[in-house]
CSV table of C-alpha atoms in Angstrom, one decimal:
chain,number,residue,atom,x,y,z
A,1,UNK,CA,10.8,-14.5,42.6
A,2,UNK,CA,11.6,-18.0,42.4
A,3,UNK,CA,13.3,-19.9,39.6
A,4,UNK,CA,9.7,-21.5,38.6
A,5,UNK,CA,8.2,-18.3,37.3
A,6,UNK,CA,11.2,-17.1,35.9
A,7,UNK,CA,11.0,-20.7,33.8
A,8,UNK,CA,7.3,-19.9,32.8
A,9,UNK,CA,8.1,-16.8,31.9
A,10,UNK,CA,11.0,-18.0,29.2
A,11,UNK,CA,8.4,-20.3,28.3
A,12,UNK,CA,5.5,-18.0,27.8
A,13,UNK,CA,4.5,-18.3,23.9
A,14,UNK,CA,1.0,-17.2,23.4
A,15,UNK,CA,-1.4,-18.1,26.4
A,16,UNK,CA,-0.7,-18.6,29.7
A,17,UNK,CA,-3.0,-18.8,32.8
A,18,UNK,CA,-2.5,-17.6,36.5
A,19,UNK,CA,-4.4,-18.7,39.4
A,20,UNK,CA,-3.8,-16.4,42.1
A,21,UNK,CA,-4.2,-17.4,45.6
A,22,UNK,CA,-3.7,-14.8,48.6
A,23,UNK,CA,-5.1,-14.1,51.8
A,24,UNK,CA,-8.5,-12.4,50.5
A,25,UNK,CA,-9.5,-14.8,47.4
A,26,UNK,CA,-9.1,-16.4,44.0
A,27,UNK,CA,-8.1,-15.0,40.9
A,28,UNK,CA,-8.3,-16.2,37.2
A,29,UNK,CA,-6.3,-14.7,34.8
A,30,UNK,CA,-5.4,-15.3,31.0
A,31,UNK,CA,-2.6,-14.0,29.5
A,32,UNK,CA,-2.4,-13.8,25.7
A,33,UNK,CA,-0.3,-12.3,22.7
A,34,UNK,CA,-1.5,-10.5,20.6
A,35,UNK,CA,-0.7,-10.3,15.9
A,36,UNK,CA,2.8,-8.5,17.2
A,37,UNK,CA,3.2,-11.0,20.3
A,38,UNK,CA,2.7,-8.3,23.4
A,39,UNK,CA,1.3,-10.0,26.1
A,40,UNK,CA,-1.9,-8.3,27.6
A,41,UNK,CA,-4.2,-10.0,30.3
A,42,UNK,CA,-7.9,-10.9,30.8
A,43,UNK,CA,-9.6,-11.8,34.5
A,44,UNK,CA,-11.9,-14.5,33.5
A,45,UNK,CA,-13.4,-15.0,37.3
A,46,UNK,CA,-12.8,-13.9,41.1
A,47,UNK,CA,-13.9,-14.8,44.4
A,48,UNK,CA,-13.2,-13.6,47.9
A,49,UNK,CA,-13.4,-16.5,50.6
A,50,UNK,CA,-15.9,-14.6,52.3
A,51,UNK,CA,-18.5,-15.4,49.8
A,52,UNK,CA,-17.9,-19.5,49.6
A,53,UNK,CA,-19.1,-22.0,52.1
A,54,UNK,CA,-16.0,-21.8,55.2
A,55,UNK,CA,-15.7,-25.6,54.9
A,56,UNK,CA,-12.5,-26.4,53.2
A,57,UNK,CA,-14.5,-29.4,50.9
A,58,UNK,CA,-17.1,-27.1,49.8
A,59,UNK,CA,-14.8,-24.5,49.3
A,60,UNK,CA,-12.6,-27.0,47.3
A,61,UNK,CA,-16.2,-27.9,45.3
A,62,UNK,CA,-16.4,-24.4,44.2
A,63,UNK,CA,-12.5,-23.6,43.1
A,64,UNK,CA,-12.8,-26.4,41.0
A,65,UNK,CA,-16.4,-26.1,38.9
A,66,UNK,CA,-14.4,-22.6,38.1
A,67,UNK,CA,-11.3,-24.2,37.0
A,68,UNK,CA,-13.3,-27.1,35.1
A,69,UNK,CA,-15.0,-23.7,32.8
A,70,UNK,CA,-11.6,-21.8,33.2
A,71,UNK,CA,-8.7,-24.6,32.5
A,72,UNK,CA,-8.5,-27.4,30.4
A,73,UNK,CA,-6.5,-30.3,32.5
A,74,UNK,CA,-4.7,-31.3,28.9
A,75,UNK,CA,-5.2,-28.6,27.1
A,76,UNK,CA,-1.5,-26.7,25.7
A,77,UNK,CA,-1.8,-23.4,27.8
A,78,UNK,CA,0.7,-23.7,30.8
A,79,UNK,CA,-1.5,-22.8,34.1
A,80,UNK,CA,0.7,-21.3,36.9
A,81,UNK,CA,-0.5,-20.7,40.6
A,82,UNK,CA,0.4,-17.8,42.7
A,83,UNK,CA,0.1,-19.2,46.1
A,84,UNK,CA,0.9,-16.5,48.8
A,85,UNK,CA,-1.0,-17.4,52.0
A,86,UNK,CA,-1.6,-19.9,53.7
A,87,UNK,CA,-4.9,-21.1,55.5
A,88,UNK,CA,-7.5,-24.0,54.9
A,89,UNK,CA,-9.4,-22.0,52.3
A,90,UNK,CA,-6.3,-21.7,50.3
A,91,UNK,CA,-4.8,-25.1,50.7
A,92,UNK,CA,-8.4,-26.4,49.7
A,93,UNK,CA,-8.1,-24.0,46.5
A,94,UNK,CA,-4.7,-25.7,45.7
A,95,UNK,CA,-5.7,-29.2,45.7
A,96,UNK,CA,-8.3,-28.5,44.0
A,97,UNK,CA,-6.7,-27.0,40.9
A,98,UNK,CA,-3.7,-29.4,41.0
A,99,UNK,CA,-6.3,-32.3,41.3
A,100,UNK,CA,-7.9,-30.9,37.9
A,101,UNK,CA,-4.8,-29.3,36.3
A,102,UNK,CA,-1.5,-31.6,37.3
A,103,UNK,CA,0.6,-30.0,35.3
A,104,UNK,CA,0.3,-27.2,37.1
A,105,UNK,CA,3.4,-25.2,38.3
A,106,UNK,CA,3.3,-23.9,41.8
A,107,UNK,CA,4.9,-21.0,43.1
A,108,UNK,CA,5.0,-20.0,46.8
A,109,UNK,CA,6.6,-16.1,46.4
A,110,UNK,CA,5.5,-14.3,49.7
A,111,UNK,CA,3.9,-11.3,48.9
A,112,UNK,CA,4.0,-11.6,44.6
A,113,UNK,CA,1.0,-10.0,43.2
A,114,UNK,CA,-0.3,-10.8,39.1
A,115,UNK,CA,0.6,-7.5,38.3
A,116,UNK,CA,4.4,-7.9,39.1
A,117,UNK,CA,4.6,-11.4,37.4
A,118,UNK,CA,2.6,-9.7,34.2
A,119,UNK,CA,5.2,-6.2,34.3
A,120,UNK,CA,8.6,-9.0,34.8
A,121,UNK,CA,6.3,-11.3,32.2
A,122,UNK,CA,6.2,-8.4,29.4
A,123,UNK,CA,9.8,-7.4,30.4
A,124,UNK,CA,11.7,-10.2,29.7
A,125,UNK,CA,9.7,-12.3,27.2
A,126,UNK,CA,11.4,-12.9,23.6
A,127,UNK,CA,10.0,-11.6,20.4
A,128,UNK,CA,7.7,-13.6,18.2
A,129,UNK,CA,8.2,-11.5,14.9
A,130,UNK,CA,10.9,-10.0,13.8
A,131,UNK,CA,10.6,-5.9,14.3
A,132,UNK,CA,11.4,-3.3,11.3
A,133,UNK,CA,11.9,0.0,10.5
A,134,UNK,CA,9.5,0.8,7.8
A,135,UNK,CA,11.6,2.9,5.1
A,136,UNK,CA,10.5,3.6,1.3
A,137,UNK,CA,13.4,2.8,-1.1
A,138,UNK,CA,13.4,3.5,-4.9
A,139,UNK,CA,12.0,0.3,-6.8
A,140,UNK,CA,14.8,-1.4,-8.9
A,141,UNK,CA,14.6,-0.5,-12.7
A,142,UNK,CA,11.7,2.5,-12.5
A,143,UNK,CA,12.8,4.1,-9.4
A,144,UNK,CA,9.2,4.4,-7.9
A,145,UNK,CA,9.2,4.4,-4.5
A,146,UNK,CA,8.1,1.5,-2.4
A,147,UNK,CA,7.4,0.7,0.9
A,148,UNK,CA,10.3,-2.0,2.8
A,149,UNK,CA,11.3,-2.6,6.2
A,150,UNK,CA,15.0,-2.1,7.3
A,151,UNK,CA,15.6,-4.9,10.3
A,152,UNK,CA,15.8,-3.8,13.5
A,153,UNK,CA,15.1,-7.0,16.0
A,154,UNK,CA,14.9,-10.6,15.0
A,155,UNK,CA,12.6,-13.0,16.0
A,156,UNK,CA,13.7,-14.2,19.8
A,157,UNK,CA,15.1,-10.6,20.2
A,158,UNK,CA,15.5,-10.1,23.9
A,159,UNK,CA,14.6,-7.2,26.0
A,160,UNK,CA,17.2,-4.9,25.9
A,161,UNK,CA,18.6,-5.8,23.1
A,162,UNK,CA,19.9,-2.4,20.7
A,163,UNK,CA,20.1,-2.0,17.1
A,164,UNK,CA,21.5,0.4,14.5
A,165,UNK,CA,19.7,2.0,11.2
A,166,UNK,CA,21.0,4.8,9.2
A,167,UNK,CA,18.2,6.5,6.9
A,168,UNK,CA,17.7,9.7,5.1
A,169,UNK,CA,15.5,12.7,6.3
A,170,UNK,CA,13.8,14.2,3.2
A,171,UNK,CA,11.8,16.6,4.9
A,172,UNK,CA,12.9,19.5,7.2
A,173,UNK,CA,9.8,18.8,9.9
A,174,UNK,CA,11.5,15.3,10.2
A,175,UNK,CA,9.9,11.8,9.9
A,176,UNK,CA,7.8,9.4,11.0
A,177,UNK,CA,9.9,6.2,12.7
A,178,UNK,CA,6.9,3.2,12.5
A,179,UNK,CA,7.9,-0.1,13.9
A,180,UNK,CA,6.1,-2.9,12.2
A,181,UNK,CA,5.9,-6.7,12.7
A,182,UNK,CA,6.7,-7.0,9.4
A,183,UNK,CA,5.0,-9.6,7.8
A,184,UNK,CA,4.0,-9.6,3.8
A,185,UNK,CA,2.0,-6.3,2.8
A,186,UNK,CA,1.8,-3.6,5.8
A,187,UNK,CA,-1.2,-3.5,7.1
A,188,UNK,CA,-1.9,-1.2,10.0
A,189,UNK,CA,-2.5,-3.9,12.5
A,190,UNK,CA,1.2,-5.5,12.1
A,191,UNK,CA,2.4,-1.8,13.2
A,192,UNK,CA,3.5,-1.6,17.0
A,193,UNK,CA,4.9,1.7,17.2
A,194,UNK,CA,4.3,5.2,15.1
A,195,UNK,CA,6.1,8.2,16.3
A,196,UNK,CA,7.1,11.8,14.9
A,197,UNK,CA,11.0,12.2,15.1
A,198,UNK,CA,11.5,16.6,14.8
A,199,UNK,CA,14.8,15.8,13.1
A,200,UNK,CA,16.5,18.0,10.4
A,201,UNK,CA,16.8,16.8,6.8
A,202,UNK,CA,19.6,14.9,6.0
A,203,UNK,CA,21.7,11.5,6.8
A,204,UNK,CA,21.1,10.2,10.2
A,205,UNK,CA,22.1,7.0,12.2
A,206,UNK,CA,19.9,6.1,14.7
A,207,UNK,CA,19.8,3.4,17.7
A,208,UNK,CA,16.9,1.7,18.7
A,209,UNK,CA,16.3,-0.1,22.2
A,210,UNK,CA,13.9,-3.2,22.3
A,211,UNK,CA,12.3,-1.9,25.4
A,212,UNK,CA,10.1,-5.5,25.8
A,213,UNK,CA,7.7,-6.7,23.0
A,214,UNK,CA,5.6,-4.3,21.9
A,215,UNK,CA,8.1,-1.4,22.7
A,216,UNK,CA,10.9,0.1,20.8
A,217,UNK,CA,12.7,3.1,22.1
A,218,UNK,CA,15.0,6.0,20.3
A,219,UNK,CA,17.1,7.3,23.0
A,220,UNK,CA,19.0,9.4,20.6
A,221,UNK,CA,16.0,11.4,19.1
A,222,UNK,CA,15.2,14.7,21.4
A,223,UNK,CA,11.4,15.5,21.1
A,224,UNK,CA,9.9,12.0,20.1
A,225,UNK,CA,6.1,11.7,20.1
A,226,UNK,CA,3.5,9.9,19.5
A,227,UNK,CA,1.8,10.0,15.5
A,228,UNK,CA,-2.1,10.9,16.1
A,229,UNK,CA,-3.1,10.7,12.0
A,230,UNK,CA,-4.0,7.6,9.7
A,231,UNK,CA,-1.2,5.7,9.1
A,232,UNK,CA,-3.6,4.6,6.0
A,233,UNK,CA,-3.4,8.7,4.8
A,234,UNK,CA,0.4,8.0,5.4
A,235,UNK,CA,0.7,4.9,3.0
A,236,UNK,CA,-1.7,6.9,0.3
A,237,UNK,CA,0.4,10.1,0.8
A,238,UNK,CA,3.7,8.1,-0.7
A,239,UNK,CA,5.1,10.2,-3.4
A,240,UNK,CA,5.8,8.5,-6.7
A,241,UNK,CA,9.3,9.5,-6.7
A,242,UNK,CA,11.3,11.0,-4.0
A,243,UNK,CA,13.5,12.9,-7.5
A,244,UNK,CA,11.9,15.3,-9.4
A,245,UNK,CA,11.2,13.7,-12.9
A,246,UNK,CA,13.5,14.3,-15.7
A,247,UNK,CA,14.3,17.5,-16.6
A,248,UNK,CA,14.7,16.8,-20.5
A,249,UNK,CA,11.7,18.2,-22.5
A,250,UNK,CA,8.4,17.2,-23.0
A,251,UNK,CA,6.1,16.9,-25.7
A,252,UNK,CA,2.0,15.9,-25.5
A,253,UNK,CA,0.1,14.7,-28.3
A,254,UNK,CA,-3.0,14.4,-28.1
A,255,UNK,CA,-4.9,12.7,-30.3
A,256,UNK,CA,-8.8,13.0,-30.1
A,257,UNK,CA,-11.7,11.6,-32.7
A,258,UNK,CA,-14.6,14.2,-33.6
A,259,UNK,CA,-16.6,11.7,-34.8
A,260,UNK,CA,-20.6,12.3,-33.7
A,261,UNK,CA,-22.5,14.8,-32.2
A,262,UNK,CA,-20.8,18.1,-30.4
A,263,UNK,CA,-21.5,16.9,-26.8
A,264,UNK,CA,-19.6,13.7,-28.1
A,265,UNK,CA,-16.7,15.9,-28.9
A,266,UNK,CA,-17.1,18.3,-26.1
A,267,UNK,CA,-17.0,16.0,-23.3
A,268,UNK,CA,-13.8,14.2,-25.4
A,269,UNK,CA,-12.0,17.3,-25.4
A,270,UNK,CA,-12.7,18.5,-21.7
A,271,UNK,CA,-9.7,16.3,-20.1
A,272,UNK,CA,-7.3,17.1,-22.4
A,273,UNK,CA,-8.3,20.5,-21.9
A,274,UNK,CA,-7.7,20.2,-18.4
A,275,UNK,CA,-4.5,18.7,-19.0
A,276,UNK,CA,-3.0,21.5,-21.2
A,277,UNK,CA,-3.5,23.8,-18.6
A,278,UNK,CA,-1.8,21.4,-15.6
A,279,UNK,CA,1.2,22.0,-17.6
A,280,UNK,CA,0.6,25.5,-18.3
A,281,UNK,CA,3.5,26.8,-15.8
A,282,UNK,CA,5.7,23.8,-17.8
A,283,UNK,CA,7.7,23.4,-20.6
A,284,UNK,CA,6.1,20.7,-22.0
A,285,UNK,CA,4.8,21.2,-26.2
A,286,UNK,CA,1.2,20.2,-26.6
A,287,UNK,CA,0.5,19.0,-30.2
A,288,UNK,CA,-3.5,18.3,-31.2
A,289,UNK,CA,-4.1,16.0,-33.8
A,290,UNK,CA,-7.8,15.1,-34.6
A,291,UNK,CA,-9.1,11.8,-36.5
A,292,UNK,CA,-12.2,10.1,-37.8
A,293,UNK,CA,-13.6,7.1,-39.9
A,294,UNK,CA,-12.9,6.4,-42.8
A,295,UNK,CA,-14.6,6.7,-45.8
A,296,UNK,CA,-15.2,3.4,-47.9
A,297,UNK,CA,-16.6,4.4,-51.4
A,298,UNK,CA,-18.3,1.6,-53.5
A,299,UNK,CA,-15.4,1.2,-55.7
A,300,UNK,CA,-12.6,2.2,-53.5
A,301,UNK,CA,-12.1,4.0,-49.9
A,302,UNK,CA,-11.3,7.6,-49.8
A,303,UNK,CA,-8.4,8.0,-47.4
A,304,UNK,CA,-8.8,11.4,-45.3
A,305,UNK,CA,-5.5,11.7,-43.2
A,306,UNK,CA,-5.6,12.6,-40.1
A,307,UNK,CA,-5.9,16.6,-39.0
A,308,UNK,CA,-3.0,18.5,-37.0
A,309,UNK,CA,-4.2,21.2,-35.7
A,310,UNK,CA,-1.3,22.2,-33.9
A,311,UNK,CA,2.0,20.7,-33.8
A,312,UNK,CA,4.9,21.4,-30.5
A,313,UNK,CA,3.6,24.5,-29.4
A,314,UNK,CA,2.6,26.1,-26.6
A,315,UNK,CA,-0.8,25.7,-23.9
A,316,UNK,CA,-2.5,28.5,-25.1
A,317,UNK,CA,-1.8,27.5,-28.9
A,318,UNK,CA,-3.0,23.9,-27.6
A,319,UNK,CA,-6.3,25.3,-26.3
A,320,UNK,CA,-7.2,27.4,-29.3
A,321,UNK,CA,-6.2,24.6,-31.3
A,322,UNK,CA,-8.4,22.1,-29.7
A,323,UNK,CA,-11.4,25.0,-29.9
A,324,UNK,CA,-11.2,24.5,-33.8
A,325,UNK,CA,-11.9,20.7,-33.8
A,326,UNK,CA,-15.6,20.0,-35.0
A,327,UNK,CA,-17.4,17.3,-34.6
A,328,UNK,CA,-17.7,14.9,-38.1
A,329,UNK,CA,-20.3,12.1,-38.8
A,330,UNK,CA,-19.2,8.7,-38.7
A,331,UNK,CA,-18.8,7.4,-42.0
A,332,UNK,CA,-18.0,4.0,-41.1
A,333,UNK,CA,-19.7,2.5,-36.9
A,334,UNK,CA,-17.2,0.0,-35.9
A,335,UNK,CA,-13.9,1.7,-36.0
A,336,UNK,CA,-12.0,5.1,-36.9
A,337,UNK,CA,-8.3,5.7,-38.0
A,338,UNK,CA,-6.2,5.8,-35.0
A,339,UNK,CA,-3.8,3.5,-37.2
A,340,UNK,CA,-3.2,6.4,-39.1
A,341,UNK,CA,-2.8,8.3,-36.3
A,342,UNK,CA,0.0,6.4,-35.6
A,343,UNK,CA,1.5,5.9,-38.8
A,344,UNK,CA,1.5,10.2,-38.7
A,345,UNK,CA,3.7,10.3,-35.4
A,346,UNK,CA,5.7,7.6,-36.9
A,347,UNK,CA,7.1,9.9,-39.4
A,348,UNK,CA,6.7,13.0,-37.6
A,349,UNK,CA,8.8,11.9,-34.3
A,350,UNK,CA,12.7,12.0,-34.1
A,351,UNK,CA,15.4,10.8,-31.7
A,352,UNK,CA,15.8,14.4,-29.9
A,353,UNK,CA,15.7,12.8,-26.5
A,354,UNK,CA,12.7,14.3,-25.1
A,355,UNK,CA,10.2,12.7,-23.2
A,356,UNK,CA,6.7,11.7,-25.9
A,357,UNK,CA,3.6,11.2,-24.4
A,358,UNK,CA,0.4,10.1,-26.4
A,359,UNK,CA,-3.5,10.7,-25.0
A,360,UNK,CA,-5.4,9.1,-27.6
A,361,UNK,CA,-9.4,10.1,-26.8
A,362,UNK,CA,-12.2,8.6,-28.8
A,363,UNK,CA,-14.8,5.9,-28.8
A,364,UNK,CA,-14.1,3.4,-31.6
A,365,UNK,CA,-11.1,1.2,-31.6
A,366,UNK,CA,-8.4,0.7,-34.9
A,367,UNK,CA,-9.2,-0.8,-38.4
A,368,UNK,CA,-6.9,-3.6,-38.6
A,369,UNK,CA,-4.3,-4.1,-41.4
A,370,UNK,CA,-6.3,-7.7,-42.4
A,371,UNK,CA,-10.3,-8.1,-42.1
A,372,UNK,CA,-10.6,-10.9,-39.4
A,373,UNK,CA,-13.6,-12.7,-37.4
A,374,UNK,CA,-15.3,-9.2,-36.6
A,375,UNK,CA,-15.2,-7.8,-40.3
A,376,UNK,CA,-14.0,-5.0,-39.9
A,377,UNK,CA,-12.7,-3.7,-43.0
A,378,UNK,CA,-8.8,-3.3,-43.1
A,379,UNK,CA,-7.2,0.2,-43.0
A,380,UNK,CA,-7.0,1.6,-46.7
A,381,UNK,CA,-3.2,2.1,-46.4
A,382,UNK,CA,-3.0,-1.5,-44.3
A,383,UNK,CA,-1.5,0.2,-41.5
A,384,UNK,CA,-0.7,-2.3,-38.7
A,385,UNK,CA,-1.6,-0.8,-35.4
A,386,UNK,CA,0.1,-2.8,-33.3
A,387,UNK,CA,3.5,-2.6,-35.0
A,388,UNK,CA,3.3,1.1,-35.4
A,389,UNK,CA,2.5,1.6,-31.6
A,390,UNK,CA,5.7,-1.4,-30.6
A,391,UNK,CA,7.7,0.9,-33.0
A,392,UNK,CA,6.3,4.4,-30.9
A,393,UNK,CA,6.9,3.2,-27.7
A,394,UNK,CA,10.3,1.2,-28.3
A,395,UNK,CA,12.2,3.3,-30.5
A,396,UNK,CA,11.0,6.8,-29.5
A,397,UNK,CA,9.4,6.0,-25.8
A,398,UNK,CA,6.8,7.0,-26.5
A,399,UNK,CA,4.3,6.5,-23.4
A,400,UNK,CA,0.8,6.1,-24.0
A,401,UNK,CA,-2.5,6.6,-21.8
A,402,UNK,CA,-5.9,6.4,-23.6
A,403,UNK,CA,-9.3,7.9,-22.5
A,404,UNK,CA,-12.2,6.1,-23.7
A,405,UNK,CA,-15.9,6.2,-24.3
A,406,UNK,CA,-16.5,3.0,-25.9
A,407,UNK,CA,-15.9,-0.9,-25.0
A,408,UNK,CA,-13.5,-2.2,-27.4
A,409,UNK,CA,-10.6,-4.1,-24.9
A,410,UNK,CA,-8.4,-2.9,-28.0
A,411,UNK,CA,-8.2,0.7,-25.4
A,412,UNK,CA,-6.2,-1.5,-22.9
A,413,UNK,CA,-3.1,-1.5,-25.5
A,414,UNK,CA,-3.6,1.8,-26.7
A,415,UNK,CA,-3.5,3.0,-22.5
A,416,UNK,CA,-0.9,1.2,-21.0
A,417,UNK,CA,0.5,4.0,-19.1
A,418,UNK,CA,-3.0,4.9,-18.1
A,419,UNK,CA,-7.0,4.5,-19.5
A,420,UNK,CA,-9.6,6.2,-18.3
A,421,UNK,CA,-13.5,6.5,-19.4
A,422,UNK,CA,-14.7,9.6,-20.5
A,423,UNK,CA,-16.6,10.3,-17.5
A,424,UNK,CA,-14.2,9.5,-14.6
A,425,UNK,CA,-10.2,10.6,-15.5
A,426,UNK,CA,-7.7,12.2,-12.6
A,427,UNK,CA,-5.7,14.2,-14.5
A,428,UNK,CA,-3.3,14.8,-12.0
A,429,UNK,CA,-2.5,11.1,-12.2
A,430,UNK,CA,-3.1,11.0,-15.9
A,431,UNK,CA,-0.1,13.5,-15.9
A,432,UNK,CA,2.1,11.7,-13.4
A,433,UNK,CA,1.8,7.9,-15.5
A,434,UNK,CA,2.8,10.1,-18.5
A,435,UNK,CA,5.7,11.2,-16.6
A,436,UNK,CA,4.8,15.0,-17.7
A,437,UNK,CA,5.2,16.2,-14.1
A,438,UNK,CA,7.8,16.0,-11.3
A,439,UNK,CA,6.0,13.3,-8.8
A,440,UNK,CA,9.3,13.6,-6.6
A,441,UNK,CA,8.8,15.2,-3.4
A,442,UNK,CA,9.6,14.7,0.5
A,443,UNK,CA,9.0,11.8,2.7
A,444,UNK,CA,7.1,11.4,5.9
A,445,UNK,CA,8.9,8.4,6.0
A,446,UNK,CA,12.8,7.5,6.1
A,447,UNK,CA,14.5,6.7,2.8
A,448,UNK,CA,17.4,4.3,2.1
A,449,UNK,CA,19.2,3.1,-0.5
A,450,UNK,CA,19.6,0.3,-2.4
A,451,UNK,CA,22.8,-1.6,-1.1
């Protein structure tokens, strides 16, 4: 192959097109990259010179109403033409195109056929993007996991070019090794390779081989194949942690309003319910605490603290506990004493190191400690709901998740970890943001560590 084609080939960026010219006709091709930059063709048009006029004008006339649709004679695409034999209708094709296209490069390689300059093409072209490994890594200060890429091939990465990665296998089937043009958030059409490495679990440096653009080979891994599944399912299927949580205790509290009718409290006390037994087979204590309004008399409110019903024990002591709540009328529409609620756990709480979690469940939001533009009376004892909960979660880390059935955007606070309505909670992930179960797991994916 001459030096001209190797030249257009170094040049190639993102389109390119190639006249072919040979014994039996005329070919049109366009070459393209694609989002990763592999090139891939297209045949736009073809013609045999059996089916134009034999006259080397007319057949001139036709080659070049083709290349006026096909070729723009300014246009930025590079146009190279193939010319491999020789004969009136093929000189009358050529002067044709480099009458419309000047700029066109001409190559004369006996016996060079589009499918050998589009194999050498794909072979030696440089990368556009830069290629990773995608890896999750632990998340500075929280140590979720997230997912990164781990370089492999720069941008203008050549053909043959190797690299070197060492990850960690967490799972005894292996991994998956995806090679993404990384670029932002991963989105399944930046990846360019997804395959299933059968290696053990542990540490593992690998080499990878930039085969050409769009292919990335791991000589060293035995067994290689191809992923089939949803790399979507793959991304969803992420674990929280890779660690299992904590090990120090736990300690639930959940805090539920009875106030209105028994299908009120009923459907309030389902999740919880369903969360006491999730940690069943854990260590976790389950306190129940129930709360309503309060009372405001003519002369003075009548403050009616808050219920435990149970207080660190066990699930089954939880459940039984939450089956002697009863539902109470509301004394007061517009808000019930979760500031008392708080101002309880406040004194009840001590530094012992285990991991707090509050589920507060009800419909009506805090009385505040001062009556402001919505006139809602103040709490009786002037509580100050926000402080008490800063004071909760600061000194005692307390993490708190809310499930709702009513509008008040005071739930947002009072659920930070997590907040839910009534009629739509996942517990599982209720459980998880409460960091009440082990989330930690194995990877389908490599792991690395921060440097």
């Amino acid at each position: 192959m001459n030096a001209s084609i190797h030249d257009l080939i170094a040049s190639f960026v993102e389109r390119l097109t190639v006249v072919e010219i040979d014994v039996a006709g005329i070919r049109f091709f366009e070459v393209r990259a694609d989002e990763i930059g592999t090139p891939y063709v297209i045949r736009r048009a073809a013609a045999k010179w059996s089916t134009l006029t034999a006259t080397g004008d007319e057949v001139a006339d036709a080659v070049g109403r083709i290349a006026r649709e096909l070729v723009s004679p300014d246009g930025p695409d590079p146009v190279v033409v193939l010319h491999t034999a020789v004969g009136p209708e093929q000189e009358a094709s050529l002067r044709a195109l480099t009458a419309w296209c000047p700029a066109a490069r001409v190559a004369r390689p006996p016996g060079v056929k589009v499918d050998d300059l589009l194999r050498d093409l794909a072979a030696r072209v440089p990368l556009r993007h830069s290629y990773d490994l995608v890896v999750a890594r632990e998340r500075a200060g929280d140590g979720r996991l997230e997912l990164a890429g781990q370089p492999l091939f720069g941008a203008g990465a050549l053909p043959g070019q190797d690299a070197h990665v060492t990850v960690t296998c967490t799972d005894p089937g292996g991994m998956l090794l995806a090679v993404s043009a990384w670029a932002g958030p991963l989105e399944p059409s930046g990846l360019v390779s997804v395959d299933h490495a059968p290696l053990p679990a542990g540490r593992h440096t690998l080499r990878a081989v930039l085969e050409r653009p769009g292919q990335v080979r791991f000589p060293g891994v035995v067994g290689l194949r191809p992923h089939t599944g949803s790399w979507t399912e793959v991304v969803a299927d992420l674990p929280v942690r890779l660690r299992p949580a904590s090990p120090r205790p736990a300690h639930l509290i959940c805090a539920i309003e009875t106030t209105g009718a028994q299908d009120e409290l009923e459907a309030r006390c389902h999740w919880p319910a369903y969360l006491i037994d999730l940690l069943a087979e854990t260590p976790t204590q389950i306190s129940i605490m129930s709360y309503g309004t309060h009372v405001f008399g003519e002369r003075h409110p009548i403050h009616l603290p808050p219920r435990v019903a149970l207080w660190a024990g066990s699930a089954a002591q939880a459940r039984l506990a939450l089956d002697s709540l009863r539902p109470a009328p509301p004394t007061y529409p517009n808000a019930a004493q979760v500031e008392d609620v708080l101002a309880e756990l406040r004194g009840r709480l001590r530094h012992d190191g285990a991991r707090t979690a509050l589920l507060t469940v009800g419909a009506r939001p805090p009385h505040p400690r001062r009556v402001g533009r919505d006139r809602v009376p103040p709490c009786p004892l002037r509580h100050d709901w926000q402080i008490l909960l800063q004071e909760l979660e600061q000194r005692h880390g307390v993490k708190c998740a809310a499930i709702c059935d009513g509008t008040s955007p005071v739930w947002e606070r009072l659920g930070p970890a997590a907040l839910y309505q009534v009629d739509a909670v996942d517990v599982e992930e209720l459980a998880a943001r409460l960091d009440l179960t082990s989330t930690g797991g194995t990877l389908t994916l490599p792991f690395v560590s921060w440097k």
